[in-house]
Coordinates of C-alpha atoms in Angstrom, one line a residue:
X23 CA 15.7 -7.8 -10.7
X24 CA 13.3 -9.4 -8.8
X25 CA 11.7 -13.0 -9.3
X26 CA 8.1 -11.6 -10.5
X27 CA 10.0 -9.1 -12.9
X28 CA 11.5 -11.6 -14.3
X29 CA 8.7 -14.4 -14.7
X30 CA 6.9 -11.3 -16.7
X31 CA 9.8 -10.5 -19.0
X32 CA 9.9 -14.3 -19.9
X33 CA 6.1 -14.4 -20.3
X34 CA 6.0 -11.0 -23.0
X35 CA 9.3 -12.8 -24.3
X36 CA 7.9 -15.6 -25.2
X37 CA 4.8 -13.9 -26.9
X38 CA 6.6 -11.5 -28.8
X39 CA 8.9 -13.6 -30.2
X40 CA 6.4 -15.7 -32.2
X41 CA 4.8 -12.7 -33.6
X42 CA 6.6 -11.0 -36.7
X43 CA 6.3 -6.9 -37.4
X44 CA 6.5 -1.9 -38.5
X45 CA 5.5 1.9 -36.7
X46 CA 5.6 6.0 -37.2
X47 CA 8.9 7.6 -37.4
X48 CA 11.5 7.8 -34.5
X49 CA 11.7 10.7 -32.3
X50 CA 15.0 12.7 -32.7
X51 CA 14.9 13.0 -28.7
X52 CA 17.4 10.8 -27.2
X53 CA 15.9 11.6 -23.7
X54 CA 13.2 9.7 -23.2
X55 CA 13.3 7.1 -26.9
X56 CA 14.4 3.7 -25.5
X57 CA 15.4 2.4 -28.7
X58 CA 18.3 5.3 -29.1
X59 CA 19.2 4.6 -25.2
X60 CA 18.8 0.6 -26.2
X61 CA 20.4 0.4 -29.1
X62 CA 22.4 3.0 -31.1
X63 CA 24.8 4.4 -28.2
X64 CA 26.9 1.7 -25.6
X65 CA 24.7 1.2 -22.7
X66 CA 26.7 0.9 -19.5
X67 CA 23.8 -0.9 -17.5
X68 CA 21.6 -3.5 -19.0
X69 CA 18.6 -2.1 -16.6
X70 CA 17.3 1.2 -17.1
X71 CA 18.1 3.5 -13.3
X72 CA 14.7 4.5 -11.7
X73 CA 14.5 8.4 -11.2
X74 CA 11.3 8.5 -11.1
X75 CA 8.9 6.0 -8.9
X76 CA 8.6 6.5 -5.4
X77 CA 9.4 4.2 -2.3
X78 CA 5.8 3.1 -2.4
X79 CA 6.3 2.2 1.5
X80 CA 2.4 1.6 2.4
X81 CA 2.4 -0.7 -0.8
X82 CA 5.5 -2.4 0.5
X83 CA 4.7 -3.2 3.9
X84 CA 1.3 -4.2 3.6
X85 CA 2.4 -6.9 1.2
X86 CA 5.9 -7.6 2.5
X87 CA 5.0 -8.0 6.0
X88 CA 3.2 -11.3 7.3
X89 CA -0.5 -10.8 7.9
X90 CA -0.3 -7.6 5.5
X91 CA -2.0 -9.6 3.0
X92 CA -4.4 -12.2 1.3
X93 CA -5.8 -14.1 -1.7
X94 CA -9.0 -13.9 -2.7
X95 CA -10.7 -17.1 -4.5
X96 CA -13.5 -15.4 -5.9
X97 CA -16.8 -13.3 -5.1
X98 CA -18.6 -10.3 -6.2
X99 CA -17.8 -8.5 -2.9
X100 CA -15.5 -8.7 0.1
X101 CA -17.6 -9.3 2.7
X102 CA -16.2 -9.3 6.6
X103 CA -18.5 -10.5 9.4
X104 CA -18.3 -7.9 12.1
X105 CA -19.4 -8.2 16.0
X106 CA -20.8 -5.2 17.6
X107 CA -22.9 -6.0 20.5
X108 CA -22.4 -7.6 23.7
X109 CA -25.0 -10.5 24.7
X110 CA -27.2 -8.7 27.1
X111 CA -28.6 -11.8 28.1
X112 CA -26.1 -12.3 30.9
X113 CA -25.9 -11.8 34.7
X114 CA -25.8 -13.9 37.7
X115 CA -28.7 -15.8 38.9
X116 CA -30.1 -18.2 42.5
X117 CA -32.8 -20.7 42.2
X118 CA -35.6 -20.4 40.5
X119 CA -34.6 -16.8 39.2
X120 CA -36.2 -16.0 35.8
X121 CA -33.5 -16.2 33.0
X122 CA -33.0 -13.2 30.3
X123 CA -33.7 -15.7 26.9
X124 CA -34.1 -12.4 24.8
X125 CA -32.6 -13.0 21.2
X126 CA -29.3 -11.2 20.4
X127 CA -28.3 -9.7 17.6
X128 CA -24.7 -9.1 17.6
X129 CA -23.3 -9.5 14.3
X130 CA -23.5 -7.6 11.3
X131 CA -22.1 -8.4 7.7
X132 CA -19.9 -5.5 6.2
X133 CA -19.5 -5.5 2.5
X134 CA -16.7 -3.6 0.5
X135 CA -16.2 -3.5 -3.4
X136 CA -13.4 -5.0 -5.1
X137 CA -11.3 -2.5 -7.5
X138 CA -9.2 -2.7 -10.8
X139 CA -5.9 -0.9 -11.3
X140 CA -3.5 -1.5 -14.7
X141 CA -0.8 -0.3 -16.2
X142 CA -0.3 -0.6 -20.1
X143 CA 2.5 -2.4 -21.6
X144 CA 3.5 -1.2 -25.4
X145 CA 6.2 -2.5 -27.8
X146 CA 6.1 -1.3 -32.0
X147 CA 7.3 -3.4 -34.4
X148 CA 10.1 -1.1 -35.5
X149 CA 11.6 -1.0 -31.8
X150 CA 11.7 -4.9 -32.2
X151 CA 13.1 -5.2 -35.6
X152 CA 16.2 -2.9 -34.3
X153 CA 16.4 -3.9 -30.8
X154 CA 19.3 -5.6 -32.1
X155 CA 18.5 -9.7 -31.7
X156 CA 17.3 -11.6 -28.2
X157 CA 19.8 -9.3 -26.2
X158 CA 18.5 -6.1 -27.0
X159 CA 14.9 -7.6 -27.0
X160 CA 15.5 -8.6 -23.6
X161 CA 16.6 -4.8 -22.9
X162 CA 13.5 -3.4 -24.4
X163 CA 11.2 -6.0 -22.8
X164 CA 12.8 -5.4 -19.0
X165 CA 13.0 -1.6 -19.9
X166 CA 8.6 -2.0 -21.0
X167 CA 7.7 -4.6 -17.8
X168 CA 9.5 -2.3 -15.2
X169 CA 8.0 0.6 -16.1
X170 CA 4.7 -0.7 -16.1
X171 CA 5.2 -2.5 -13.2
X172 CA 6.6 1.1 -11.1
X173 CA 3.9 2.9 -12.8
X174 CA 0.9 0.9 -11.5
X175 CA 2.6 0.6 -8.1
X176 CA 2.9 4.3 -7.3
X177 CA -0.8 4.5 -8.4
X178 CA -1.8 2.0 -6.4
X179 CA 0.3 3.2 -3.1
X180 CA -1.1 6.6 -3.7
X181 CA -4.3 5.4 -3.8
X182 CA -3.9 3.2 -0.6
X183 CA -3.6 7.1 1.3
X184 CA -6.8 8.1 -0.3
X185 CA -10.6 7.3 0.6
X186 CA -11.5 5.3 -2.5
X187 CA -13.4 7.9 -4.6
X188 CA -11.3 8.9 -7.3
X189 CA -11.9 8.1 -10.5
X190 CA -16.0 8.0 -9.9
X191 CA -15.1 5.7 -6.7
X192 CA -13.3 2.8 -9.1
X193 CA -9.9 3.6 -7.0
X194 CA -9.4 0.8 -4.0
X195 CA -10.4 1.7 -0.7
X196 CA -6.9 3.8 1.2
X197 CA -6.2 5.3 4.8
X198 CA -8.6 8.0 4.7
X199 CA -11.8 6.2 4.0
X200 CA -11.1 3.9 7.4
X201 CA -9.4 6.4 10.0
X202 CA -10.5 9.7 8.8
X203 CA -10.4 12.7 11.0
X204 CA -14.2 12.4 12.1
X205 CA -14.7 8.5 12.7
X206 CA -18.5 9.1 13.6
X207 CA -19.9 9.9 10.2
X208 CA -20.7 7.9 7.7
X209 CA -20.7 4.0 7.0
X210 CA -17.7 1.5 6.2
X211 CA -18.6 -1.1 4.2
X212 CA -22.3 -0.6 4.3
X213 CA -22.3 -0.3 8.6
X214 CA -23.0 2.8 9.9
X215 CA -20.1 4.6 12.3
X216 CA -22.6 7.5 13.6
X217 CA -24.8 4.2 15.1
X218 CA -21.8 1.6 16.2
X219 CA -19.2 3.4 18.1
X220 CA -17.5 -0.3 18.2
X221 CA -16.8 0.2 14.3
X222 CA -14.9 3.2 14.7
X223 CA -11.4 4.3 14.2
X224 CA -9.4 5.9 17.0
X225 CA -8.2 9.8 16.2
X226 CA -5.9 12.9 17.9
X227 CA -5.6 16.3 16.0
X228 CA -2.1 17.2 17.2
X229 CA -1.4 20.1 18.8
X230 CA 1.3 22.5 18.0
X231 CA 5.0 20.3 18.8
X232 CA 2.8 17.9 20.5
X233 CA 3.4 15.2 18.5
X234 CA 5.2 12.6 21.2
X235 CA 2.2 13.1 23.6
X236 CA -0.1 12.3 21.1
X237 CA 0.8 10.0 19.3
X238 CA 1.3 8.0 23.2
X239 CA -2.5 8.6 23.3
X240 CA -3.3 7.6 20.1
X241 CA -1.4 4.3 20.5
X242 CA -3.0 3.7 24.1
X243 CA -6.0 4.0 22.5
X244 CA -5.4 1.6 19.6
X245 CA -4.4 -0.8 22.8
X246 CA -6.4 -3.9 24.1
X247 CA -4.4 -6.1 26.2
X248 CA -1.3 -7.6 23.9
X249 CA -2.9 -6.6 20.7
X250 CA -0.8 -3.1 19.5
X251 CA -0.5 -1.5 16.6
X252 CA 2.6 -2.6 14.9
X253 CA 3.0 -0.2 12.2
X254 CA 2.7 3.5 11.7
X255 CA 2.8 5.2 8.3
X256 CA 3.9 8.9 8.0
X257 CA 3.9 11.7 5.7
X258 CA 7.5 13.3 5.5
X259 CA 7.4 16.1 7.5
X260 CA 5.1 14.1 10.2
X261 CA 8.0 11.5 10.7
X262 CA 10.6 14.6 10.7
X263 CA 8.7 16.0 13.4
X264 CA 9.2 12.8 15.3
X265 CA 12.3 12.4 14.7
X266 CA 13.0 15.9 15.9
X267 CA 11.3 15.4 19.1
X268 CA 13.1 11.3 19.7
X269 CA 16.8 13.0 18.5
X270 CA 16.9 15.9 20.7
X271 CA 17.5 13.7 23.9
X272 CA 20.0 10.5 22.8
X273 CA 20.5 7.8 25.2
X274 CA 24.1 6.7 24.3
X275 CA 24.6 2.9 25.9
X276 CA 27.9 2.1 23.4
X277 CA 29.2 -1.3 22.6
X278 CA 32.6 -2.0 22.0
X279 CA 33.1 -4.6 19.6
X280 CA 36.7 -3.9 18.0
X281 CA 39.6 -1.3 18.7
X282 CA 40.3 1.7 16.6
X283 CA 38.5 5.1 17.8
X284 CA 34.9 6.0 18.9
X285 CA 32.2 8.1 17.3
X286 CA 29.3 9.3 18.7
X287 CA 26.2 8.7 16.3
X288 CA 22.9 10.5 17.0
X289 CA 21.6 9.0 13.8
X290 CA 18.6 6.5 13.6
X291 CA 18.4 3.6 11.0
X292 CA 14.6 3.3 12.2
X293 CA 12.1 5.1 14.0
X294 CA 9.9 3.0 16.3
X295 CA 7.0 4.2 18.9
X296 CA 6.9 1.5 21.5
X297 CA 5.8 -1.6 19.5
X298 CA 5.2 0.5 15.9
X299 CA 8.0 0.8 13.3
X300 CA 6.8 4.3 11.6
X301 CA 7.8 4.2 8.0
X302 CA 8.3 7.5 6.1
X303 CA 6.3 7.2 2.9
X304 CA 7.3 9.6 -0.5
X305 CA 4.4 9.1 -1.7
X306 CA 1.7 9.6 1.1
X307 CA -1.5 11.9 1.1
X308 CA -1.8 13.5 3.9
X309 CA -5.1 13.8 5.1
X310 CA -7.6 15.2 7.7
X311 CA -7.4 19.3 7.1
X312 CA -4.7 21.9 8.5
X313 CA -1.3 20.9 7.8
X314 CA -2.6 17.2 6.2
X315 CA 0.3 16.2 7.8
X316 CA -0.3 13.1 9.8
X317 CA 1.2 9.0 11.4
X318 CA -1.7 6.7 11.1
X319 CA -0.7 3.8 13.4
X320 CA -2.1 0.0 11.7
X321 CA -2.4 -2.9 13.2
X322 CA -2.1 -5.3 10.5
X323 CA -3.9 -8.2 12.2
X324 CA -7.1 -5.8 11.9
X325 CA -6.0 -5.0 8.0
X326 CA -6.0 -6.7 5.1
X327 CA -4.8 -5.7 1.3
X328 CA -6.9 -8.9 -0.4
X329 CA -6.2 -9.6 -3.9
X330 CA -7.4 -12.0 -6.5
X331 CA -4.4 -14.3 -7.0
X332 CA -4.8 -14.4 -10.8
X333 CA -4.9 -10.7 -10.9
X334 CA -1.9 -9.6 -8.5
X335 CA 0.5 -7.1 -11.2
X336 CA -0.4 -10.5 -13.8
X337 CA 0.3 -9.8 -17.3
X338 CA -2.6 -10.1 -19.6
X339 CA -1.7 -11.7 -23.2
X340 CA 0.3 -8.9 -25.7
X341 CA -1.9 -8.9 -28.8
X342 CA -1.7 -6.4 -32.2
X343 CA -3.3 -3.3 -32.0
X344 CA -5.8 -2.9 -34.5
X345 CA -4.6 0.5 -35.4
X346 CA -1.0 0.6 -34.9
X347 CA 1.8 -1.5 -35.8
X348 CA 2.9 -1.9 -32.0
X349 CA 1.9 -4.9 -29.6
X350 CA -0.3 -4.0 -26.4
X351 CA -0.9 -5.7 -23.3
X352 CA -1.5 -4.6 -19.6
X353 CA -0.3 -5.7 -15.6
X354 CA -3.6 -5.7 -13.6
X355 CA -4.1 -5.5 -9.9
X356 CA -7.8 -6.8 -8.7
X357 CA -8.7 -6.5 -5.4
X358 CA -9.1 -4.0 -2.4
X359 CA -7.9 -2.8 1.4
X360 CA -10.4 -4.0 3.8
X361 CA -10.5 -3.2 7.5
X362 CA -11.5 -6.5 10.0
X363 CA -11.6 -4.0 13.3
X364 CA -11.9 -0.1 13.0
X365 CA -10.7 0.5 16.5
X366 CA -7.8 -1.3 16.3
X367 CA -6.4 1.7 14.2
X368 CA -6.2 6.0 14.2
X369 CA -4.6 9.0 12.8
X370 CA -2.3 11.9 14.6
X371 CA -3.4 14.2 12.2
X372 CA -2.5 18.2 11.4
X373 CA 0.9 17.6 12.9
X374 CA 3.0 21.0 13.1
X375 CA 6.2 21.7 14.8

């Protein structure tokens, strides 16, 4: 169990175990009633075996990987200062040549939303009274944390594929609201694409088996000098596509690092285009019409997954409900994905064998 799982376990521990208790009648079902699971039978594992979240891969790597992410220290907005023009007061000169002093305006200030995501954490008196002493109040209170805690980050990841209006436009931004299919509509964060072409994403709608050649143009397009996109996400049958494509021509170079016999592998442990690890994501949306099957290539230099620090899966306070004998408390997430380049970024989108 990981560290932040834990700190949360001890945080509801601690709260609950002040409080004293009573709720409605058990469920016969012993499918999906903890307490039976818990309790009443032997359990063979004191954790309860996920078969049900996904990999939640964008979430991961945004927030695993260095750069992917930041803390935010407070603010009503995210704003992101953003330079769009070049200084056309420039040139060469001799003498007494008149010089260009016309006032540049080159920067604009983008401003993005922050957004709220929770997931609600439950626990009834009666659960408590039989959970069998600290042990089995432990169980229930790991059981209750990590569900919340999956819960809120598969909504979160699915939202991070999405362009930010669901839910009346409370959802965080996601992939689709900064490299859609048509980057020269619309605005991003108040600036308008149609009338910057600098604050643009890049984009290739793949043609049939194509998907090699363009994702080579996509990348060479996300290219300026040394800065490369470094991560590409992909729906599942986009990154099979690929693989397809990378596996049908194996370059075997073996090493021989012990006796005993030799085996040819064609597998992959990871897929990579040039500098870009692609990830396979479970839970992505694809996006962009046709097949919404699509690799959007980041560079996570140019992206940012900013978070309030006090707000980043915390636990808020486990109180009584008024109208139940149960405790009730929630895990919030505050904060939003906010792009510092568009063009440092695109989409390979309706990919098709």
């Amino acid at each position: 169990m990981d560290p932040a799982t834990l700190a949360l376990i001890a945080f509801v521990g601690i709260l609950l175990l002040c409080a004293s208790a009573h709720i409605t009648a058990p469920t016969d079902s012993r499918t999906l009633n903890k307490l039976f699971s818990d309790v009443m039978d032997h359990p063979v594992t004191r954790e309860a075996i996920d078969n049900i979240f996904k990999a939640n891969a964008l979430l991961g790597m945004l927030t695993d990987i260095e750069d992917g992410k930041d803390y935010l220290s407070g603010g009503n907005r995210i704003s992101v200062k953003v330079r769009l023009g070049l200084d056309t007061s420039v040139g060469s000169t001799e003498g007494y040549d008149p010089l260009d002093t016309t006032p540049q305006e080159q920067i604009t200030t983008a401003l993005f939303r922050t957004a709220e995501h929770y997931a609600n954490v439950t626990l009834s008196f009666r659960e408590l009274e039989q959970s069998g002493g600290e042990e089995g109040l432990n169980g229930l209170l790991a059981d209750a944390v990590e569900g919340a805690l999956g819960s809120l980050r598969d909504n979160i990841n699915v939202a991070l594929w999405k362009d930010g209006t669901g839910n009346n436009s409370k959802d965080l931004f996601g992939l689709a609201a900064f490299f859609p299919a048509d980057p020269t509509t619309g605005t991003v964060g108040g600036v308008s694409r149609a009338s910057n072409t600098a604050w643009r994403s890049n984009v290739e709608q793949s043609a049939t088996g194509a998907v090699v050649t363009d994702l080579r143009t996509l990348y060479n397009e996300c290219t300026d000098g040394d800065e490369v996109p470094t991560l590409g996400m992909c729906t599942t049958t986009a990154y099979e596509l690929y693989e397809v494509k990378v596996a049908a021509t194996p370059q075997f170079s073996p090493v021989i690092v012990e006796k005993g016999p030799r085996t040819g592998d064609v597998g992959f442990d990871y897929l990579r285009y040039k500098a870009a690890r692609l990830v396979l994501d479970k839970g992505a949306t694809g996006y962009g019409g046709g097949t919404n099957e699509n690799i959007v290539l980041l560079n996570l230099k140019a992206l940012k997954l900013y978070v309030y620090r006090e707000a980043d899966f915390t636990p808020t306070e486990m109180v009584k409900h008024p109208g139940q004998f149960a405790y009730v408390g929630q895990i919030r997430w505050h904060g939003n994905l906010v792009p510092l380049q568009l063009r440092r970024h695109g989409v390979v989108y309706d990919i098709t064998a």
